[in-house]
PDB file of C-alpha atoms in Angstrom:
ATOM      1  CA  MET A 608       0.000   0.000   0.000  1.00 44.00           C
ATOM      2  CA  LEU A 609       2.894   2.320   0.821  1.00 41.00           C
ATOM      3  CA  VAL A 610       4.451   1.587  -2.517  1.00 39.00           C
ATOM      4  CA  LEU A 611       1.274   2.414  -4.340  1.00 39.00           C
ATOM      5  CA  THR A 612       0.924   5.575  -2.337  1.00 39.00           C
ATOM      6  CA  LEU A 613       4.457   6.622  -3.117  1.00 36.00           C
ATOM      7  CA  LEU A 614       3.898   5.922  -6.784  1.00 38.00           C
ATOM      8  CA  ALA A 615       0.769   7.950  -6.635  1.00 42.00           C
ATOM      9  CA  GLY A 616       2.682  10.726  -4.955  1.00 45.00           C
ATOM     10  CA  VAL A 617       5.217  10.717  -7.740  1.00 40.00           C
ATOM     11  CA  THR A 618       2.523  10.966 -10.317  1.00 42.00           C
ATOM     12  CA  ASN A 619       0.691  13.683  -8.434  1.00 48.00           C
ATOM     13  CA  PRO A 620       2.968  15.365  -5.937  1.00 45.00           C
ATOM     14  CA  GLN A 621       0.311  17.445  -4.326  1.00 47.00           C
ATOM     15  CA  SER A 622      -2.048  14.600  -4.191  1.00 44.00           C
ATOM     16  CA  GLY A 623       0.723  12.365  -3.043  1.00 46.00           C
ATOM     17  CA  TYR A 624       1.587  14.653  -0.145  1.00 47.00           C
ATOM     18  CA  ARG A 625      -1.940  14.717   1.031  1.00 46.00           C
ATOM     19  CA  GLU A 626      -2.220  11.015   0.709  1.00 46.00           C
ATOM     20  CA  HIS A 627       1.105  10.596   2.518  1.00 47.00           C
ATOM     21  CA  ALA A 628      -0.115  12.797   5.291  1.00 47.00           C
ATOM     22  CA  ALA A 629      -3.340  10.905   5.415  1.00 46.00           C
ATOM     23  CA  THR A 630      -1.386   7.681   5.362  1.00 47.00           C
ATOM     24  CA  VAL A 631       0.801   8.822   8.206  1.00 46.00           C
ATOM     25  CA  GLN A 632      -2.241   9.997  10.071  1.00 54.00           C
ATOM     26  CA  ALA A 633      -3.934   6.689   9.379  1.00 47.00           C
ATOM     27  CA  GLU A 634      -0.867   4.762  10.482  1.00 51.00           C
ATOM     28  CA  ASN A 635      -0.707   6.858  13.600  1.00 55.00           C
ATOM     29  CA  LEU A 636      -4.389   6.169  14.171  1.00 50.00           C
ATOM     30  CA  ILE A 637      -3.850   2.471  13.548  1.00 47.00           C
ATOM     31  CA  SER A 638      -0.871   2.490  15.852  1.00 51.00           C
ATOM     32  CA  SER A 639      -2.915   4.274  18.491  1.00 52.00           C
ATOM     33  CA  ASN A 640      -5.786   1.840  18.090  1.00 50.00           C
ATOM     34  CA  SER A 641      -3.399  -1.076  18.211  1.00 48.00           C
ATOM     35  CA  ALA A 642      -1.929   0.241  21.389  1.00 45.00           C
ATOM     36  CA  GLN A 643      -5.394   0.750  22.786  1.00 47.00           C
ATOM     37  CA  ASN A 644      -6.402  -2.737  21.692  1.00 45.00           C
ATOM     38  CA  MET A 645      -3.315  -4.147  23.270  1.00 46.00           C
ATOM     39  CA  ASP A 646      -4.193  -2.345  26.456  1.00 46.00           C
ATOM     40  CA  ASP A 647      -7.719  -3.671  26.206  1.00 45.00           C
ATOM     41  CA  ASN A 648      -6.429  -7.200  25.775  1.00 46.00           C
ATOM     42  CA  LYS A 649      -4.300  -6.964  28.895  1.00 46.00           C
ATOM     43  CA  PRO A 650      -5.845  -8.792  31.779  1.00 44.00           C
ATOM     44  CA  ASP A 651      -7.228  -6.692  34.553  1.00 47.00           C
ATOM     45  CA  GLN A 652      -4.477  -6.208  37.024  1.00 46.00           C
ATOM     46  CA  THR A 653      -6.879  -5.548  39.880  1.00 43.00           C
ATOM     47  CA  ILE A 654      -6.943  -8.650  42.134  1.00 44.00           C
ATOM     48  CA  GLU A 655      -9.953  -9.012  44.260  1.00 47.00           C
ATOM     49  CA  THR A 656      -9.055 -10.399  47.642  1.00 46.00           C
ATOM     50  CA  PRO A 657     -11.618 -13.083  48.464  1.00 46.00           C
ATOM     51  CA  ALA A 658     -13.519 -12.466  51.607  1.00 48.00           C
ATOM     52  CA  GLN A 659     -12.113 -14.431  54.469  1.00 50.00           C
ATOM     53  CA  PRO A 660     -14.725 -16.880  55.753  1.00 45.00           C
ATOM     54  CA  GLN A 661     -15.653 -16.444  59.379  1.00 50.00           C
ATOM     55  CA  GLN A 662     -13.569 -18.825  61.405  1.00 49.00           C
ATOM     56  CA  GLU A 663     -15.529 -21.397  63.346  1.00 46.00           C
ATOM     57  CA  LYS A 664     -14.282 -23.414  66.366  1.00 48.00           C
ATOM     58  CA  PRO A 665     -13.344 -26.912  65.333  1.00 52.00           C
ATOM     59  CA  GLN A 666     -15.703 -29.587  66.629  1.00 60.00           C
ATOM     60  CA  ALA A 667     -12.865 -31.216  68.615  1.00 54.00           C
ATOM     61  CA  ILE A 668     -12.259 -27.981  70.549  1.00 55.00           C
ATOM     62  CA  GLN A 669     -15.950 -27.584  71.303  1.00 61.00           C
ATOM     63  CA  THR A 670     -16.132 -31.213  72.546  1.00 61.00           C
ATOM     64  CA  ALA A 671     -13.040 -30.781  74.749  1.00 59.00           C
ATOM     65  CA  GLN A 672     -14.473 -27.619  76.264  1.00 65.00           C
ATOM     66  CA  ALA A 673     -17.773 -29.404  76.991  1.00 60.00           C
ATOM     67  CA  LYS A 674     -15.976 -32.298  78.706  1.00 63.00           C
ATOM     68  CA  SER A 675     -13.883 -29.889  80.757  1.00 63.00           C
ATOM     69  CA  THR A 676     -17.022 -28.079  81.924  1.00 63.00           C
ATOM     70  CA  GLN A 677     -18.673 -31.384  82.818  1.00 64.00           C
ATOM     71  CA  ALA A 678     -15.602 -32.575  84.766  1.00 59.00           C
ATOM     72  CA  LYS A 679     -15.536 -29.357  86.779  1.00 63.00           C
ATOM     73  CA  ALA A 680     -19.207 -29.811  87.642  1.00 57.00           C
ATOM     74  CA  VAL A 681     -18.601 -33.396  88.828  1.00 51.00           C
ATOM     75  CA  THR A 682     -15.644 -32.289  90.958  1.00 56.00           C
ATOM     76  CA  ALA A 683     -17.684 -29.544  92.567  1.00 54.00           C
ATOM     77  CA  SER A 684     -20.506 -31.998  93.276  1.00 54.00           C
ATOM     78  CA  ALA A 685     -18.092 -34.491  94.855  1.00 49.00           C
ATOM     79  CA  LYS A 686     -16.751 -31.831  97.192  1.00 53.00           C
ATOM     80  CA  ARG A 687     -20.258 -31.163  98.448  1.00 56.00           C
ATOM     81  CA  VAL A 688     -20.814 -34.811  99.425  1.00 48.00           C
ATOM     82  CA  SER A 689     -20.365 -35.407 103.128  1.00 48.00           C
ATOM     83  CA  PRO A 690     -17.292 -37.518 103.981  1.00 53.00           C
ATOM     84  CA  THR A 691     -17.704 -41.163 104.939  1.00 53.00           C
ATOM     85  CA  PRO A 692     -17.492 -41.544 108.711  1.00 54.00           C
ATOM     86  CA  ALA A 693     -14.397 -43.298 110.005  1.00 54.00           C
ATOM     87  CA  PRO A 694     -14.980 -46.919 111.044  1.00 49.00           C
ATOM     88  CA  SER A 695     -15.335 -47.573 114.700  1.00 50.00           C
ATOM     89  CA  ARG A 696     -12.575 -49.230 116.686  1.00 49.00           C
ATOM     90  CA  SER A 697     -14.489 -52.484 116.725  1.00 43.00           C
ATOM     91  CA  GLN A 698     -14.625 -52.435 112.923  1.00 48.00           C
ATOM     92  CA  THR A 699     -10.903 -51.802 112.515  1.00 43.00           C
ATOM     93  CA  SER A 700      -9.873 -54.436 114.991  1.00 45.00           C
ATOM     94  CA  GLY A 701      -8.463 -57.560 113.443  1.00 49.00           C
ATOM     95  CA  THR A 702     -10.071 -59.808 116.015  1.00 46.00           C
ATOM     96  CA  THR A 703     -13.648 -60.181 117.097  1.00 47.00           C
ATOM     97  CA  ALA A 704     -14.638 -61.157 120.582  1.00 43.00           C
ATOM     98  CA  PRO A 705     -16.160 -64.646 120.488  1.00 44.00           C
ATOM     99  CA  ALA A 706     -19.843 -64.874 121.192  1.00 45.00           C
ATOM    100  CA  VAL A 707     -20.812 -66.563 124.420  1.00 39.00           C
ATOM    101  CA  SER A 708     -22.757 -69.743 123.784  1.00 42.00           C
ATOM    102  CA  THR A 709     -25.749 -70.031 126.108  1.00 41.00           C
ATOM    103  CA  SER A 710     -26.140 -73.694 125.225  1.00 45.00           C
ATOM    104  CA  SER A 711     -22.551 -74.406 126.356  1.00 49.00           C
ATOM    105  CA  ILE A 712     -23.193 -72.765 129.720  1.00 52.00           C
ATOM    106  CA  THR A 713     -26.418 -74.738 130.131  1.00 55.00           C
ATOM    107  CA  THR A 714     -24.742 -78.038 129.242  1.00 60.00           C
ATOM    108  CA  SER A 715     -21.865 -77.425 131.633  1.00 87.00           C
ATOM    109  CA  SER A 716     -24.257 -76.559 134.451  1.00 94.00           C
ATOM    110  CA  LYS A 717     -26.307 -79.686 133.861  1.00 96.00           C
ATOM    111  CA  ALA A 718     -23.170 -81.813 133.674  1.00 98.00           C
ATOM    112  CA  LEU A 719     -22.043 -80.501 137.059  1.00 97.00           C
ATOM    113  CA  ALA A 720     -25.527 -81.140 138.442  1.00 98.00           C
ATOM    114  CA  ILE A 721     -25.400 -84.771 137.261  1.00 98.00           C
ATOM    115  CA  VAL A 722     -21.987 -85.289 138.855  1.00 98.00           C
ATOM    116  CA  SER A 723     -23.228 -83.715 142.076  1.00 98.00           C
ATOM    117  CA  THR A 724     -26.306 -85.979 142.109  1.00 99.00           C
ATOM    118  CA  ALA A 725     -24.192 -89.094 141.554  1.00 99.00           C
ATOM    119  CA  LYS A 726     -21.875 -88.242 144.456  1.00 98.00           C
ATOM    120  CA  GLN A 727     -24.852 -88.041 146.789  1.00 98.00           C
ATOM    121  CA  TYR A 728     -25.141 -91.840 146.590  1.00 99.00           C
ATOM    122  CA  LEU A 729     -21.556 -92.736 147.362  1.00 99.00           C
ATOM    123  CA  GLY A 730     -21.512 -95.828 149.545  1.00 98.00           C
ATOM    124  CA  VAL A 731     -24.927 -97.154 148.463  1.00 99.00           C
ATOM    125  CA  ARG A 732     -24.644-100.914 148.201  1.00 98.00           C
ATOM    126  CA  TYR A 733     -24.673-102.878 145.037  1.00 98.00           C
ATOM    127  CA  VAL A 734     -27.823-104.851 144.202  1.00 98.00           C
ATOM    128  CA  TRP A 735     -28.092-106.780 140.979  1.00 97.00           C
ATOM    129  CA  GLY A 736     -31.071-105.300 139.051  1.00 97.00           C
ATOM    130  CA  GLY A 737     -31.345-102.474 141.617  1.00 98.00           C
ATOM    131  CA  THR A 738     -32.606 -99.080 140.417  1.00 98.00           C
ATOM    132  CA  THR A 739     -33.164 -97.156 143.675  1.00 98.00           C
ATOM    133  CA  PRO A 740     -31.040 -95.689 146.492  1.00 98.00           C
ATOM    134  CA  SER A 741     -31.729 -98.858 148.434  1.00 98.00           C
ATOM    135  CA  GLY A 742     -29.374-100.597 146.046  1.00 98.00           C
ATOM    136  CA  PHE A 743     -28.060-100.098 142.502  1.00 99.00           C
ATOM    137  CA  ASP A 744     -26.477-102.118 139.813  1.00 98.00           C
ATOM    138  CA  CYS A 745     -24.281-100.232 137.323  1.00 98.00           C
ATOM    139  CA  SER A 746     -26.919 -99.344 134.718  1.00 98.00           C
ATOM    140  CA  GLY A 747     -29.641 -98.884 137.377  1.00 99.00           C
ATOM    141  CA  PHE A 748     -27.409 -96.284 139.034  1.00 99.00           C
ATOM    142  CA  THR A 749     -26.738 -94.266 135.829  1.00 99.00           C
ATOM    143  CA  LYS A 750     -30.400 -94.404 134.814  1.00 99.00           C
ATOM    144  CA  TYR A 751     -31.512 -93.122 138.233  1.00 99.00           C
ATOM    145  CA  VAL A 752     -28.996 -90.251 138.386  1.00 99.00           C
ATOM    146  CA  PHE A 753     -29.829 -88.981 134.894  1.00 99.00           C
ATOM    147  CA  ALA A 754     -33.560 -89.287 135.553  1.00 98.00           C
ATOM    148  CA  LYS A 755     -33.141 -87.011 138.588  1.00 98.00           C
ATOM    149  CA  ASN A 756     -31.845 -84.391 136.130  1.00 98.00           C
ATOM    150  CA  GLY A 757     -34.596 -84.812 133.553  1.00 97.00           C
ATOM    151  CA  ILE A 758     -32.868 -87.219 131.164  1.00 98.00           C
ATOM    152  CA  THR A 759     -34.290 -90.663 130.446  1.00 98.00           C
ATOM    153  CA  LEU A 760     -31.889 -93.512 129.683  1.00 98.00           C
ATOM    154  CA  PRO A 761     -32.571 -97.106 128.649  1.00 98.00           C
ATOM    155  CA  ARG A 762     -32.487 -99.659 131.453  1.00 98.00           C
ATOM    156  CA  ILE A 763     -29.431-101.794 130.629  1.00 97.00           C
ATOM    157  CA  SER A 764     -25.851-100.772 129.775  1.00 98.00           C
ATOM    158  CA  ARG A 765     -25.885-102.253 126.249  1.00 96.00           C
ATOM    159  CA  ASP A 766     -28.868-100.100 125.304  1.00 98.00           C
ATOM    160  CA  GLN A 767     -27.392 -97.045 126.985  1.00 98.00           C
ATOM    161  CA  TYR A 768     -24.312 -97.479 124.794  1.00 98.00           C
ATOM    162  CA  ASN A 769     -26.517 -97.029 121.717  1.00 97.00           C
ATOM    163  CA  VAL A 770     -27.729 -93.523 122.626  1.00 97.00           C
ATOM    164  CA  GLY A 771     -25.983 -90.155 122.562  1.00 97.00           C
ATOM    165  CA  LYS A 772     -22.902 -88.988 120.688  1.00 98.00           C
ATOM    166  CA  SER A 773     -19.654 -90.920 120.657  1.00 98.00           C
ATOM    167  CA  VAL A 774     -16.771 -89.155 122.430  1.00 98.00           C
ATOM    168  CA  ALA A 775     -13.041 -89.821 122.060  1.00 98.00           C
ATOM    169  CA  PHE A 776     -11.162 -90.784 125.224  1.00 96.00           C
ATOM    170  CA  ASN A 777      -9.069 -87.588 125.102  1.00 96.00           C
ATOM    171  CA  ASN A 778     -12.229 -85.463 124.876  1.00 97.00           C
ATOM    172  CA  LEU A 779     -14.096 -86.839 127.871  1.00 97.00           C
ATOM    173  CA  GLN A 780     -16.113 -84.281 129.854  1.00 97.00           C
ATOM    174  CA  PRO A 781     -18.009 -84.533 133.175  1.00 98.00           C
ATOM    175  CA  ALA A 782     -21.339 -86.404 132.862  1.00 98.00           C
ATOM    176  CA  ASP A 783     -20.187 -88.460 129.852  1.00 98.00           C
ATOM    177  CA  LEU A 784     -21.192 -92.117 130.126  1.00 99.00           C
ATOM    178  CA  VAL A 785     -18.176 -94.450 130.031  1.00 99.00           C
ATOM    179  CA  PHE A 786     -18.573 -98.106 129.005  1.00 98.00           C
ATOM    180  CA  PHE A 787     -16.450-101.187 129.641  1.00 98.00           C
ATOM    181  CA  SER A 788     -16.217-104.767 128.481  1.00 96.00           C
ATOM    182  CA  MET A 789     -15.265-106.780 131.547  1.00 92.00           C
ATOM    183  CA  ASP A 790     -14.773-110.053 129.656  1.00 89.00           C
ATOM    184  CA  GLY A 791     -12.653-108.558 126.877  1.00 83.00           C
ATOM    185  CA  ASP A 792     -15.152-109.633 124.241  1.00 88.00           C
ATOM    186  CA  ARG A 793     -15.954-106.046 123.211  1.00 89.00           C
ATOM    187  CA  ILE A 794     -19.510-106.423 124.465  1.00 93.00           C
ATOM    188  CA  THR A 795     -20.774-103.746 126.851  1.00 96.00           C
ATOM    189  CA  ASP A 796     -21.419-105.136 130.335  1.00 95.00           C
ATOM    190  CA  HIS A 797     -20.496-102.228 132.636  1.00 98.00           C
ATOM    191  CA  VAL A 798     -21.166 -98.436 132.723  1.00 99.00           C
ATOM    192  CA  GLY A 799     -20.199 -95.466 134.894  1.00 99.00           C
ATOM    193  CA  ILE A 800     -20.300 -91.640 134.849  1.00 99.00           C
ATOM    194  CA  TYR A 801     -17.144 -89.632 134.092  1.00 98.00           C
ATOM    195  CA  ILE A 802     -16.592 -86.870 136.696  1.00 98.00           C
ATOM    196  CA  GLY A 803     -13.370 -85.321 135.391  1.00 96.00           C
ATOM    197  CA  ASN A 804      -9.664 -85.544 136.274  1.00 95.00           C
ATOM    198  CA  GLY A 805      -9.436 -89.076 134.890  1.00 96.00           C
ATOM    199  CA  GLN A 806     -12.055 -90.407 137.303  1.00 98.00           C
ATOM    200  CA  PHE A 807     -15.543 -91.905 137.052  1.00 99.00           C
ATOM    201  CA  ILE A 808     -18.263 -92.877 139.535  1.00 99.00           C
ATOM    202  CA  GLN A 809     -19.843 -96.315 139.326  1.00 98.00           C
ATOM    203  CA  ALA A 810     -21.865 -98.911 141.150  1.00 98.00           C
ATOM    204  CA  SER A 811     -19.229-101.614 141.679  1.00 97.00           C
ATOM    205  CA  SER A 812     -20.377-105.178 142.332  1.00 95.00           C
ATOM    206  CA  SER A 813     -17.771-105.441 145.102  1.00 95.00           C
ATOM    207  CA  ASN A 814     -17.899-101.985 146.733  1.00 96.00           C
ATOM    208  CA  GLY A 815     -21.220-100.400 145.744  1.00 98.00           C
ATOM    209  CA  VAL A 816     -21.239 -96.750 144.546  1.00 99.00           C
ATOM    210  CA  MET A 817     -17.653 -95.495 144.458  1.00 98.00           C
ATOM    211  CA  ILE A 818     -15.209 -93.282 142.576  1.00 98.00           C
ATOM    212  CA  SER A 819     -12.560 -95.054 140.505  1.00 97.00           C
ATOM    213  CA  SER A 820      -9.583 -93.928 138.435  1.00 97.00           C
ATOM    214  CA  MET A 821      -9.280 -94.598 134.722  1.00 93.00           C
ATOM    215  CA  SER A 822      -6.180 -96.618 135.574  1.00 89.00           C
ATOM    216  CA  SER A 823      -4.565 -99.293 133.485  1.00 87.00           C
ATOM    217  CA  TYR A 824      -7.090-101.790 134.826  1.00 93.00           C
ATOM    218  CA  TRP A 825     -10.148 -99.873 133.682  1.00 96.00           C
ATOM    219  CA  LYS A 826      -8.485 -98.391 130.627  1.00 94.00           C
ATOM    220  CA  SER A 827      -7.625-101.858 129.368  1.00 94.00           C
ATOM    221  CA  ARG A 828     -11.344-102.705 129.551  1.00 96.00           C
ATOM    222  CA  TYR A 829     -12.514 -99.357 128.237  1.00 97.00           C
ATOM    223  CA  LEU A 830     -14.941 -99.673 125.319  1.00 97.00           C
ATOM    224  CA  GLY A 831     -16.065 -96.130 124.581  1.00 97.00           C
ATOM    225  CA  ALA A 832     -18.008 -93.095 125.795  1.00 98.00           C
ATOM    226  CA  LYS A 833     -21.292 -91.370 124.936  1.00 98.00           C
ATOM    227  CA  ARG A 834     -22.500 -87.837 125.570  1.00 98.00           C
ATOM    228  CA  VAL A 835     -26.266 -87.494 126.029  1.00 97.00           C
ATOM    229  CA  LEU A 836     -26.497 -83.832 127.069  1.00 93.00           C
TER     230      LEU A 836
END
């Protein structure tokens, strides 16, 4: 286009000058428009700062704060509870006083009463089949003494041996019935009343009612003992 314009200017100088001026003006206008277009094509340099979202407490923090508040409330409630009273001396003691058994006292008293009753008839003669203070045999004597204290026994020694609770020799107590086998055949044929200290009271066929020691003679014939209280 410039070439054509120049050629035209050569042909018509005046016309060419005007056209050259117009061309220059047009080029300047084009250049200005291009610059403006280039400016228009530039991206907007203004950067909008996004609004900061309102910060919220994380759920974990809220939960921790709730637990802390609850723990403080529990602690305050515990402090208001009245303290547990201190245990009494009897509760802290490692040993407890044994209870007194009324039945044991009663049994001991009755046992002493039986022994006392039996001793009242010391010296009464022996009578075979006798059951009264006018004369006793061994089982008649024990039956009578126990009956005076409210306890009924069978009539003969073999039957008396079948009542009550068996007692070991080392555990004999006053008022226990002691039985003997005089013939060594392990059959009961004699009975007496233990009075303590290794002694018993009996109606002996040779001496009547007497106190004897559980010596080797009687111990060798000893069969067993029964407690009927």
